Coordinates of C-alpha atoms (C1' of nucleotides) in Angstrom, one line a residue:
Chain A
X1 CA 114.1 -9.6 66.0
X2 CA 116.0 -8.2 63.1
X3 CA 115.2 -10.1 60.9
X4 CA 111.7 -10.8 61.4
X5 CA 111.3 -6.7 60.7
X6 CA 113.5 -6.9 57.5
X7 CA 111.4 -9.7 56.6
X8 CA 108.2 -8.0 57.1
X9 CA 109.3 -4.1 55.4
X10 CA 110.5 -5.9 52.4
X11 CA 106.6 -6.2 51.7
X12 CA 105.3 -3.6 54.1
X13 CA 106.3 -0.8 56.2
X14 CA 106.0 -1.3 60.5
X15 CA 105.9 1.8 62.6
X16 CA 107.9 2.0 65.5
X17 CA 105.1 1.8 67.9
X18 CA 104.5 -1.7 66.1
X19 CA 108.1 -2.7 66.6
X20 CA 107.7 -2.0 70.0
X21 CA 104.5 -4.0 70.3
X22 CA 105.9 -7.1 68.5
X23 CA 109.3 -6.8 70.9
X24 CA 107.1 -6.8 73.9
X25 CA 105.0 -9.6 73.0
X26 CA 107.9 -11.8 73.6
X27 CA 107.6 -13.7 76.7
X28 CA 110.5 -15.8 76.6
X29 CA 113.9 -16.7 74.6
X30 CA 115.2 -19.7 74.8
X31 CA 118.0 -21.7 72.9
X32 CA 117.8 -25.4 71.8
X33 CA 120.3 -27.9 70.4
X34 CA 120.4 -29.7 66.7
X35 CA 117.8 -32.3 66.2
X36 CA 115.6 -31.1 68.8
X37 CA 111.3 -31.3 68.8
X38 CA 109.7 -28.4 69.1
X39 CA 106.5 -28.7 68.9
X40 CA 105.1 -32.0 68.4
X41 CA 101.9 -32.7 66.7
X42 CA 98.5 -33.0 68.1
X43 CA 99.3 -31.5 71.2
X44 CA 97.2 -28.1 72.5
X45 CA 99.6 -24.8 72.2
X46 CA 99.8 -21.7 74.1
X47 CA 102.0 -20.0 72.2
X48 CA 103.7 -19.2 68.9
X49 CA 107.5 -19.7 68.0
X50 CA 109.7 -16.9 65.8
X51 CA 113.0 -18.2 65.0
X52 CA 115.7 -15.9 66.4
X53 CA 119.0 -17.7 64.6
X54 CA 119.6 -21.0 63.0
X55 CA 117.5 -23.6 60.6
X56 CA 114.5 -25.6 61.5
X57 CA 111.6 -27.7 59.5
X58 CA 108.6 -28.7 59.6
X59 CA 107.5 -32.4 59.1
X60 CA 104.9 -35.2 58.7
X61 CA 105.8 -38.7 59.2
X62 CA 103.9 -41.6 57.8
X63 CA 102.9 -44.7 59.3
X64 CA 105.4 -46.9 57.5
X65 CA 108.6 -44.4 58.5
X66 CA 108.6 -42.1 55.5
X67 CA 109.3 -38.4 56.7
X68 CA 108.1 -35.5 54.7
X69 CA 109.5 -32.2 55.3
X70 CA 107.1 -29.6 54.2
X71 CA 109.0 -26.4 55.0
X72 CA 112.2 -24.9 56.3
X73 CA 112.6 -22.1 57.9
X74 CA 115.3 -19.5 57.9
X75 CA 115.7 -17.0 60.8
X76 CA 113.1 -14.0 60.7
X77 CA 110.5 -16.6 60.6
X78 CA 107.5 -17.7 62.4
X79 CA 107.3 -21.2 63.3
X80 CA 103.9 -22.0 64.0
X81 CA 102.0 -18.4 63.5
X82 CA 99.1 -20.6 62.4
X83 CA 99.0 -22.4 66.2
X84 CA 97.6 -19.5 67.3
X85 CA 94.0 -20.3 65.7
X86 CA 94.3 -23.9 65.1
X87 CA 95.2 -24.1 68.8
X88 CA 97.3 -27.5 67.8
X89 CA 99.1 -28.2 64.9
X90 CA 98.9 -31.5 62.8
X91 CA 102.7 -31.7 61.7
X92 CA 106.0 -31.2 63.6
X93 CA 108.2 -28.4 64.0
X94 CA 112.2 -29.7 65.0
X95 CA 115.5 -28.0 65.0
X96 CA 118.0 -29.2 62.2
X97 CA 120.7 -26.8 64.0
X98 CA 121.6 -25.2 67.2
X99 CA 118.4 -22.5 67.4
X100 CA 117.5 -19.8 69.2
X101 CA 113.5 -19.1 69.6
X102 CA 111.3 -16.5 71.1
X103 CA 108.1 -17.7 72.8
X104 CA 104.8 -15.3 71.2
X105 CA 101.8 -16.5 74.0
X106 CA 98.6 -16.3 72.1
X107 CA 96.9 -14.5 74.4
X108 CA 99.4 -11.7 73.4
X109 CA 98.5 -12.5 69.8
X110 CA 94.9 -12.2 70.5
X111 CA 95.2 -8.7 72.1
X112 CA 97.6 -7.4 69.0
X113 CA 94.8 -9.0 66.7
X114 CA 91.8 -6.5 68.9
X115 CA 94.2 -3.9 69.3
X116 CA 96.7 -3.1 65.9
X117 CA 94.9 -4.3 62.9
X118 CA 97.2 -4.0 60.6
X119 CA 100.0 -5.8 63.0
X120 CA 97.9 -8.6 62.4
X121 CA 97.9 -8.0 59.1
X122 CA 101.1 -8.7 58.9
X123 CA 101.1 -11.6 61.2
X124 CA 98.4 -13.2 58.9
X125 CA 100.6 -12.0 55.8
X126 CA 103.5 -14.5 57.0
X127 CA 101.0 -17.6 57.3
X128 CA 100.0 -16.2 53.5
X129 CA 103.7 -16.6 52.3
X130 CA 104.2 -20.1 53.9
X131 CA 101.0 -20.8 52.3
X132 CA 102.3 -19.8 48.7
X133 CA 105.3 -21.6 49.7
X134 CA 103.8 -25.0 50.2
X135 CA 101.8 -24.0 46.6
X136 CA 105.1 -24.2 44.9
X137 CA 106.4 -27.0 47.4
X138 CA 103.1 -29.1 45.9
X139 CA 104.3 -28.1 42.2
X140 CA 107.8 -29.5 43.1
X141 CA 107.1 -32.9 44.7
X142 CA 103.9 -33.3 42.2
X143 CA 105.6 -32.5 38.5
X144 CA 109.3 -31.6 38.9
X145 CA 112.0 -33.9 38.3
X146 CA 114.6 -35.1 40.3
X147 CA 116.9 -32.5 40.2
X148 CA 114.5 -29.8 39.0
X149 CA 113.2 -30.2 42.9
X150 CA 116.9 -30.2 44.2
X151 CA 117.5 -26.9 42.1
X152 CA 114.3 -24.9 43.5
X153 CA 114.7 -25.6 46.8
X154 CA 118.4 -24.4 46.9
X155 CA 117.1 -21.2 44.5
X156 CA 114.4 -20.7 47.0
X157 CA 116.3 -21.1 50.0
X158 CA 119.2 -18.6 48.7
X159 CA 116.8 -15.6 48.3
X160 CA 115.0 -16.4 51.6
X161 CA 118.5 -16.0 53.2
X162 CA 119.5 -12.8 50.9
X163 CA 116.4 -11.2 52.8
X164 CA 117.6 -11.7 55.8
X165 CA 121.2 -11.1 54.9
X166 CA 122.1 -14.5 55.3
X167 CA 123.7 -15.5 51.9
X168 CA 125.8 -13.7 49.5
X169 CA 125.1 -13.2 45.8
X170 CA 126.0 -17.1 45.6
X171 CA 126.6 -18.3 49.0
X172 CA 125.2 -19.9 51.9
X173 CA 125.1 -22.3 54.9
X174 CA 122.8 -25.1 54.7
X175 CA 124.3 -28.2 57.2
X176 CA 121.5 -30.7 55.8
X177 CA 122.1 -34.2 55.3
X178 CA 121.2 -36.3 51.9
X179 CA 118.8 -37.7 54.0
X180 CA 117.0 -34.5 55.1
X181 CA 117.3 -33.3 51.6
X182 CA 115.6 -36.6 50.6
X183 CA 112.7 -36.1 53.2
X184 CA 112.2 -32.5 52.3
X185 CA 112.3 -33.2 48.1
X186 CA 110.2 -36.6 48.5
X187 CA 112.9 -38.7 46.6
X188 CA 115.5 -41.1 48.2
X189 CA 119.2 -40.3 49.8
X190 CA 120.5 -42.4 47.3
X191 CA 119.2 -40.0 44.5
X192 CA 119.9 -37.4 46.0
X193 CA 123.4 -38.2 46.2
X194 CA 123.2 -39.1 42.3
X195 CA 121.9 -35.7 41.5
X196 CA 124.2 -33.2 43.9
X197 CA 126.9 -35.0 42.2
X198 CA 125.3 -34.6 38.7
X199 CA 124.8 -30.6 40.0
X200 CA 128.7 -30.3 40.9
X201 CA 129.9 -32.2 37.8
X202 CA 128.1 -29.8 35.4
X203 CA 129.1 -26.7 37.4
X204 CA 125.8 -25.3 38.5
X205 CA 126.3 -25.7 41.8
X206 CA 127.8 -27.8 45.0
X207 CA 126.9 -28.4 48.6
X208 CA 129.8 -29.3 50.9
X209 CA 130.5 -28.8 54.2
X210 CA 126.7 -27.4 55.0
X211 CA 127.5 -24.7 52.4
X212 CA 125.8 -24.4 49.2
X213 CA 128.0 -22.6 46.5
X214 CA 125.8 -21.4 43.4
X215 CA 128.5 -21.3 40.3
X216 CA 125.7 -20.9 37.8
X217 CA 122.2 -19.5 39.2
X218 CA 120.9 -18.8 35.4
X219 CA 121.1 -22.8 35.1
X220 CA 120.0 -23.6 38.6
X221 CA 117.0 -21.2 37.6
X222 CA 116.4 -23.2 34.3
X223 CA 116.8 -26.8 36.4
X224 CA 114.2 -25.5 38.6
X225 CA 111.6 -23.6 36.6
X226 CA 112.7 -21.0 39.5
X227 CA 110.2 -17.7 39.0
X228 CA 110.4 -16.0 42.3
X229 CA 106.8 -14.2 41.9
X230 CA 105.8 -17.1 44.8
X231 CA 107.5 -14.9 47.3
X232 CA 106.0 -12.0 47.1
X233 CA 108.9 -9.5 47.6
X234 CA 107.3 -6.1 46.1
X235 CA 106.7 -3.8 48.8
X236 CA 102.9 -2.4 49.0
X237 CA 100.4 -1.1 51.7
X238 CA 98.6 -4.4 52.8
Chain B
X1 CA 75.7 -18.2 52.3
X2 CA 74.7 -21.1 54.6
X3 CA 77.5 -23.4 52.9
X4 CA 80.1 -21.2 54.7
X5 CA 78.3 -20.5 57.7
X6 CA 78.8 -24.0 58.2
X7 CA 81.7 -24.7 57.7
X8 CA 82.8 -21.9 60.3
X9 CA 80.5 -23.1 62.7
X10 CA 82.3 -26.5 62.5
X11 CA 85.2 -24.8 64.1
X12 CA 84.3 -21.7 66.1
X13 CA 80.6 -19.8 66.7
X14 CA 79.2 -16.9 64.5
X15 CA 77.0 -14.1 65.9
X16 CA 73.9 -13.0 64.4
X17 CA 75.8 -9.5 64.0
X18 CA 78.8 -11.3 62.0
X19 CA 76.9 -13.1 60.0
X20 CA 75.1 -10.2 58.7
X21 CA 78.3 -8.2 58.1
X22 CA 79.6 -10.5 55.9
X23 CA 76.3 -11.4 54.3
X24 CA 76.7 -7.1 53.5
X25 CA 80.5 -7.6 52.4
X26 CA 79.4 -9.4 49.4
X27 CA 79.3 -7.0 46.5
X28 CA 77.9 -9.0 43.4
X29 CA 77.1 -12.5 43.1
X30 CA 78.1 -14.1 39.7
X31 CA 77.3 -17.5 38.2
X32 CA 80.2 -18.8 35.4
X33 CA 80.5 -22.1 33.2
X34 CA 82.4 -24.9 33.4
X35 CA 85.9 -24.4 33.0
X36 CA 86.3 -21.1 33.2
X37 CA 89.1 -19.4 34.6
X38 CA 88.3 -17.3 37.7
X39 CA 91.5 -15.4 38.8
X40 CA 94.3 -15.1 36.6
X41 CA 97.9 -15.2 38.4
X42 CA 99.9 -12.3 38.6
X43 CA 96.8 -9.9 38.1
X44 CA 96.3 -6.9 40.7
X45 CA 92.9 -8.2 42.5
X46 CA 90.8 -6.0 44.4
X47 CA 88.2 -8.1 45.6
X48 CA 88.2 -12.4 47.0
X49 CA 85.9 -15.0 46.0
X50 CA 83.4 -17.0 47.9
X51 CA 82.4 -20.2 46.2
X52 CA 78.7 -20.5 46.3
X53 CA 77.9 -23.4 44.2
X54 CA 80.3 -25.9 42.1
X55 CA 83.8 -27.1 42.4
X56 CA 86.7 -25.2 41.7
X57 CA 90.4 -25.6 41.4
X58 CA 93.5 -23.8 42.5
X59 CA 96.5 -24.8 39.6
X60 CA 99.9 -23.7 38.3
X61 CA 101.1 -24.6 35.3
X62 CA 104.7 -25.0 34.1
X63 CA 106.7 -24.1 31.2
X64 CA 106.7 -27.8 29.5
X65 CA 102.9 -27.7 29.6
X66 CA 102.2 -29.7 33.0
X67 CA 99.5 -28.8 35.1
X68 CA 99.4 -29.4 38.8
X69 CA 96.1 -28.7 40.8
X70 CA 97.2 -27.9 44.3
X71 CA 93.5 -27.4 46.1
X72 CA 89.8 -28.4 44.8
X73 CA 87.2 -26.2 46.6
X74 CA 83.8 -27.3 47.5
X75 CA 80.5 -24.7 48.3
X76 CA 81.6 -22.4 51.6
X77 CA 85.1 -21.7 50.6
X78 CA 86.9 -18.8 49.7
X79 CA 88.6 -19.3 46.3
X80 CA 91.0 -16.3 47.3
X81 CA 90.8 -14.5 50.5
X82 CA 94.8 -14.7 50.7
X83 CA 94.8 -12.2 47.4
X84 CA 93.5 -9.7 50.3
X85 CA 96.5 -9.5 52.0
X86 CA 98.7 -11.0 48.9
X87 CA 96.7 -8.2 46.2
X88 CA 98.0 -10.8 43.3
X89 CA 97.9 -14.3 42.9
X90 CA 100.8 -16.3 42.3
X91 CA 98.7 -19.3 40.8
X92 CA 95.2 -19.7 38.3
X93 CA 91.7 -20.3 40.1
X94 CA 89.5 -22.1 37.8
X95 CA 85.9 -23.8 38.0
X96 CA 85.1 -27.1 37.0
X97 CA 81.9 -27.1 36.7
X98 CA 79.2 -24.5 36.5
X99 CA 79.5 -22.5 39.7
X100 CA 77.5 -19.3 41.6
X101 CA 80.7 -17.2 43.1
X102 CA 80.0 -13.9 45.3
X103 CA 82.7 -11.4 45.3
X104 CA 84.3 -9.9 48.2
X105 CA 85.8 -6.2 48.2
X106 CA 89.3 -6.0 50.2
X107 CA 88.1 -2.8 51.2
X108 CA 85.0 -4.3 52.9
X109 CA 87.5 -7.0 54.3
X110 CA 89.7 -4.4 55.3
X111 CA 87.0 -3.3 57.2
X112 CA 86.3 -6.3 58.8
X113 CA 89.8 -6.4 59.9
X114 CA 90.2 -2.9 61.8
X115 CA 85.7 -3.6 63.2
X116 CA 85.3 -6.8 63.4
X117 CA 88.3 -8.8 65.0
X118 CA 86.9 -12.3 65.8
X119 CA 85.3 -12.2 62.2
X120 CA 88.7 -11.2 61.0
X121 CA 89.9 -14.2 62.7
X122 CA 87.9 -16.9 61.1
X123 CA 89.2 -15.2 58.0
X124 CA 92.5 -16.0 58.5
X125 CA 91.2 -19.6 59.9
X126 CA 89.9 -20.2 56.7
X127 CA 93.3 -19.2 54.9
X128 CA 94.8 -21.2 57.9
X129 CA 92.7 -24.4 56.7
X130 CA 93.9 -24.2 53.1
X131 CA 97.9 -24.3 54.0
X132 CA 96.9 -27.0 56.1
X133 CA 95.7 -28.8 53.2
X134 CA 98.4 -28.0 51.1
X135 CA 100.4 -29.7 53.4
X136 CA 99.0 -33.0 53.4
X137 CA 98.6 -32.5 49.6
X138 CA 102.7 -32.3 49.8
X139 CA 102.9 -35.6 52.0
X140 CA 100.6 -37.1 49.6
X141 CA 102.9 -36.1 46.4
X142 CA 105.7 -36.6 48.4
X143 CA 105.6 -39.9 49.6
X144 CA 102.3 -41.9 48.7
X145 CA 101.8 -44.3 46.2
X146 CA 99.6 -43.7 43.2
X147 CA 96.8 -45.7 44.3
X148 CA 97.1 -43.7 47.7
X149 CA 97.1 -40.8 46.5
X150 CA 93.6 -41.0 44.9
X151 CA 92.2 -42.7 47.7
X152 CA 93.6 -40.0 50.0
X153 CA 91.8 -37.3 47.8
X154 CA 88.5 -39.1 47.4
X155 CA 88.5 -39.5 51.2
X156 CA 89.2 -35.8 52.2
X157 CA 86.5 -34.8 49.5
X158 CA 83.8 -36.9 51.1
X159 CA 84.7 -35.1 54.6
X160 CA 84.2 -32.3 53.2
X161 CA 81.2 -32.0 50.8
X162 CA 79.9 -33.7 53.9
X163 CA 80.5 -30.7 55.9
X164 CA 78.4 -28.7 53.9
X165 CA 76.0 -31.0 53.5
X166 CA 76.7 -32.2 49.8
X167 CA 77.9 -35.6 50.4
X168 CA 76.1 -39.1 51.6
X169 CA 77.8 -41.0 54.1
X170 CA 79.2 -42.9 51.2
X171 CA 78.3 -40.8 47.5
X172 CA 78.9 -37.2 46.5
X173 CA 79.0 -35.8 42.7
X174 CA 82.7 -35.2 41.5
X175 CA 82.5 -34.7 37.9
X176 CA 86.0 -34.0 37.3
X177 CA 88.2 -35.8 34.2
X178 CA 91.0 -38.4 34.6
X179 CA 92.9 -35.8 33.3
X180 CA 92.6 -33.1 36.3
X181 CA 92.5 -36.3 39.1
X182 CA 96.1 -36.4 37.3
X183 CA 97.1 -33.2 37.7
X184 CA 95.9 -33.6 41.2
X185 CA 97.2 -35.9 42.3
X186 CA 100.9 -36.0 40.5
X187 CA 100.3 -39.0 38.2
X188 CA 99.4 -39.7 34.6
X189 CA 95.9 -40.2 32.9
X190 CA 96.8 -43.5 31.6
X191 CA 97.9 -44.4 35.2
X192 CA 94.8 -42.6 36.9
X193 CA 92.7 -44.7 34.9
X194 CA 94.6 -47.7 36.2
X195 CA 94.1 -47.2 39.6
X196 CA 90.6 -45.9 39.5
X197 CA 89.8 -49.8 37.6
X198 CA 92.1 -51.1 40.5
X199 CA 89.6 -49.6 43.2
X200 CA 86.7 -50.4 41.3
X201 CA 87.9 -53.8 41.1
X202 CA 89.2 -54.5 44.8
X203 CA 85.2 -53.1 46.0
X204 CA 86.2 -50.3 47.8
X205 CA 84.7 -47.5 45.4
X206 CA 83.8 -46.7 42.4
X207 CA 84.0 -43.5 40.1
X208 CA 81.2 -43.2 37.3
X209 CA 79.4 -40.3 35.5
X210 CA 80.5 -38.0 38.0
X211 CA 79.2 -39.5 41.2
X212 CA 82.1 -41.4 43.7
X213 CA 80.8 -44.2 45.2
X214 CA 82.6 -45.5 48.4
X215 CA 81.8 -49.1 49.3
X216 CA 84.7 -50.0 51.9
X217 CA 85.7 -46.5 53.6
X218 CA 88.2 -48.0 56.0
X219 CA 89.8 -49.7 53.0
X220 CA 89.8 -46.3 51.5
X221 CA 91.4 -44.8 54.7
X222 CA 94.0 -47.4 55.1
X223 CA 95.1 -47.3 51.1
X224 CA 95.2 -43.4 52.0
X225 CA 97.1 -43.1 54.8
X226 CA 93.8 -40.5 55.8
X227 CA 94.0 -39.0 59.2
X228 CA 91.7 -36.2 59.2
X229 CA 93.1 -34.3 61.8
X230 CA 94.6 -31.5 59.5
X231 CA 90.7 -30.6 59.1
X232 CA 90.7 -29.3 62.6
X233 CA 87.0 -30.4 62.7
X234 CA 86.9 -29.3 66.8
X235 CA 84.8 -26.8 67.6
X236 CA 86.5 -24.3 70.3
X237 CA 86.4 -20.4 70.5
X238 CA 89.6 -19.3 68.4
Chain C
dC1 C1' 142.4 -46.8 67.0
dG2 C1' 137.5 -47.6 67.0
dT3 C1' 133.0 -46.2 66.2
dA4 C1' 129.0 -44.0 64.2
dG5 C1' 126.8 -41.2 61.2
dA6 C1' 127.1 -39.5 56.5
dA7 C1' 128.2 -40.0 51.7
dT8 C1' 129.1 -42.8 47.8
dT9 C1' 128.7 -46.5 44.5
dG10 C1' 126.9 -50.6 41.9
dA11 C1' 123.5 -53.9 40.4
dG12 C1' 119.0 -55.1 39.7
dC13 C1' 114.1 -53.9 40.0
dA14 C1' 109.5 -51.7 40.4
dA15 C1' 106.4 -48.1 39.8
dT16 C1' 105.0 -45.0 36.8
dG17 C1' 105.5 -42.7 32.4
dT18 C1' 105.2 -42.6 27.1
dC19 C1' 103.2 -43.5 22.9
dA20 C1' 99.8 -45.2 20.1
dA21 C1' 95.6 -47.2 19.1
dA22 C1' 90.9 -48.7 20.1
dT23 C1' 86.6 -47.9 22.2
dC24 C1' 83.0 -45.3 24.3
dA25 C1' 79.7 -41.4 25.2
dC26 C1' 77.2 -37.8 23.6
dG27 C1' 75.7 -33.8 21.2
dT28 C1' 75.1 -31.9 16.3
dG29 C1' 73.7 -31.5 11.7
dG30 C1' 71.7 -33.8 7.9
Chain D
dC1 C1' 66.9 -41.7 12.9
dC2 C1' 71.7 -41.9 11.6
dA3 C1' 76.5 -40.4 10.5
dC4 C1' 79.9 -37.7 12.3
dG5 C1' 83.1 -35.4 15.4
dT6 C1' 85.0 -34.5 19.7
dG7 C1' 86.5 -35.4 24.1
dA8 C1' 87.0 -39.0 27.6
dT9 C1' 88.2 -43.6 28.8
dT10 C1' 90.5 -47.8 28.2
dT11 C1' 94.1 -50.9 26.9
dG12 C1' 98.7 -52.7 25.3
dA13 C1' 103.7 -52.6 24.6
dC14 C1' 107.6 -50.7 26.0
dA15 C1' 110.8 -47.1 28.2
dT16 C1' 112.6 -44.7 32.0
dT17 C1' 113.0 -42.6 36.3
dG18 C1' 113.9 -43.2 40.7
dC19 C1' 113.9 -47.0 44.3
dT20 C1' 115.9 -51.0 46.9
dC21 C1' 119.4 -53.4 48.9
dA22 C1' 123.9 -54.0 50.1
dA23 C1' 128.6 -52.9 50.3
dT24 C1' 132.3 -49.4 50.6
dT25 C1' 134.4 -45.2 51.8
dC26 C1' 134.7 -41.0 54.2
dT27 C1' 134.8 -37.9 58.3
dA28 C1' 134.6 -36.5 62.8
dC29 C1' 135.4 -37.4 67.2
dG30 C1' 136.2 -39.7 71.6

DNA sequence: CGTAGAATTGAGCAATGTCAAATCACGTGG
DNA sequence: CCACGTGATTTGACATTGCTCAATTCTACG
């Protein structure tokens, strides 16, 4: 659970007693292949999901085919926090790698929420962040061009993994395809493809092999309109 | 109040008790003009917004001018309870019209959180509620035509002024410019305008001095793509 | 060696944007 | 009551971004 604490004292500070709490709210661990459902919409939950290791999204799928991804996640993260009061969820939540996942049962939730208010502070902060997220998600699909949404996400997704010490200054793994990267930016495979090559042949940045290589981040940042405020990462009594 | 009461009671049931404690939360009750910004981003808040009367709207803006309204709030929402938790805003709040707002102290909330931990709860519900929005505003950038995408708006507005009780089965006031149902929505003026004539044209509603008129609301639906099972409109004890 | 998924490329096209002008609605001052 | 000014809507002509369709290449793996 590593990195769900480093996660949460980068904007707050847990006692151990809360540590403890979280650790044994944990009912279960399991581990799940690439490409795998996990929770499936419409359907009535019992518990919430906090991704251990590995990459997963969340989606919506249109009648005609199209596939929206609406968030990834990175390890430290809850999956479906907000399952425990909406009881189902109205979007799917799959693997895109090999994942490990703890189980959270809500009834476990519940008690933390009677019992360590400011535990579920910090619960309710997470759903805040992937709230802000999907804020800045809506500004990229709505007004961003092309490649200006291909450069935020991959800005985005390199601090998220700095926080949990899962990229270097300029480094990271990412094993999407064009496709996913399509479905998550809400342009085409095709484009896509035109614009990584566009970012590789300007030197700003390259994605090979499921690992993204930042060569210029000022630039990415410029491509994007990249301000980080979104993310909330000043630490502060909440 | 009864505008929020409401709308909670749509999803979960209030005591006498909790409505009276938040009724006592409120601090000051305010009434603004017509575009008039509410909370600036980036500023240190200490209290959240209820929205008592008017419409409001959640927007960033970029660097190159655009605009893009993520969230248009109706009577019974909170404009900002996430700036409890999130103490700054990382986006403007804004009303469109004239509007009666009543203010919130965190401190109160905070409160709340550690006294009152079902109340608490539909707190973070209602936080819940907007990121579910948000996503189906991302699918609705992301992948939905033009014409779509209005219709889609148009059809989640009438669900919920009808919620609180400010909407017809078919009319409800929405005096907003083609200029903001642009920044909504992703799309030009010039090309709003088009489709607004197009819907007008093809009978299934109508836009005029402020008032949408819906004359073929499965036609709406179906141009929409609207499923509105992200409102979570079951009632159940959460 | 064969297959399947993923990436790449090209040619043509459609949806939406840009720019500019005309019209409309409405409140204000004369 | 009318002329004026301002913001909103509407329209036309044209430009562009990103999409569609189809073929080709690449890569991993059995």
């Amino acid at each position: 659970m590593e990195h769900l604490f480093r996660k949460i004292e980068r904007r707050d500070t847990l006692t151990d007693e809360e540590r403890r709490v979280l650790e044994q709210a944990v009912s279960q661990v399991i581990d799940l292949p690439a490409r795998k459902l996990i929770v499936r919409e419409k359907v009535q939950l019992d518990h919430s999901n906090l991704l251990l290791s590995g990459l997963v999204c969340r989606y919506k799928d249109l009648p005609d085919g199209q596939r929206q991804i609406l968030e990834i996640h990175v390890p430290g993260d809850f999956l479906d926090m907000h399952s425990f009061l909406l009881k189902k969820l109205e979007h799917n939540v799959a693997t895109l790698t090999p994942c490990r996942i703890a189980f959270f049962p809500h009834d476990r939730l519940k008690a933390i929420s009677e019992e360590h208010p400011h535990l579920a502070r910090m619960l309710w902060l997470g759903t805040l962040m992937d709230a802000a997220m999907h804020r800045e998600w809506i500004l990229s699909v709505g007004r961003r061009s092309a490649i200006g949404r291909l450069a935020h996400l991959f800005a985005e997704l390199l601090i998220r993994m700095q926080i949990v010490g899962l990229a270097s200054d300029s480094e990271y793994m990412l094993p999407l395809t064009q496709v996913d990267l399509a479905d998550a930016t809400g342009l085409t495979s095709v484009h896509v493809n035109r614009m990584l090559r566009e970012l590789r042949d300007t030197g700003v940045m390259s994605l090979r092999d499921g690992r993204v290589v930042i060569e210029d981040l000022a630039q990415l940042h410029r491509l994007g309109g990249f301000d980080p405020g979104y993310l909330y990462l000043d630490k502060q009594p909440r």
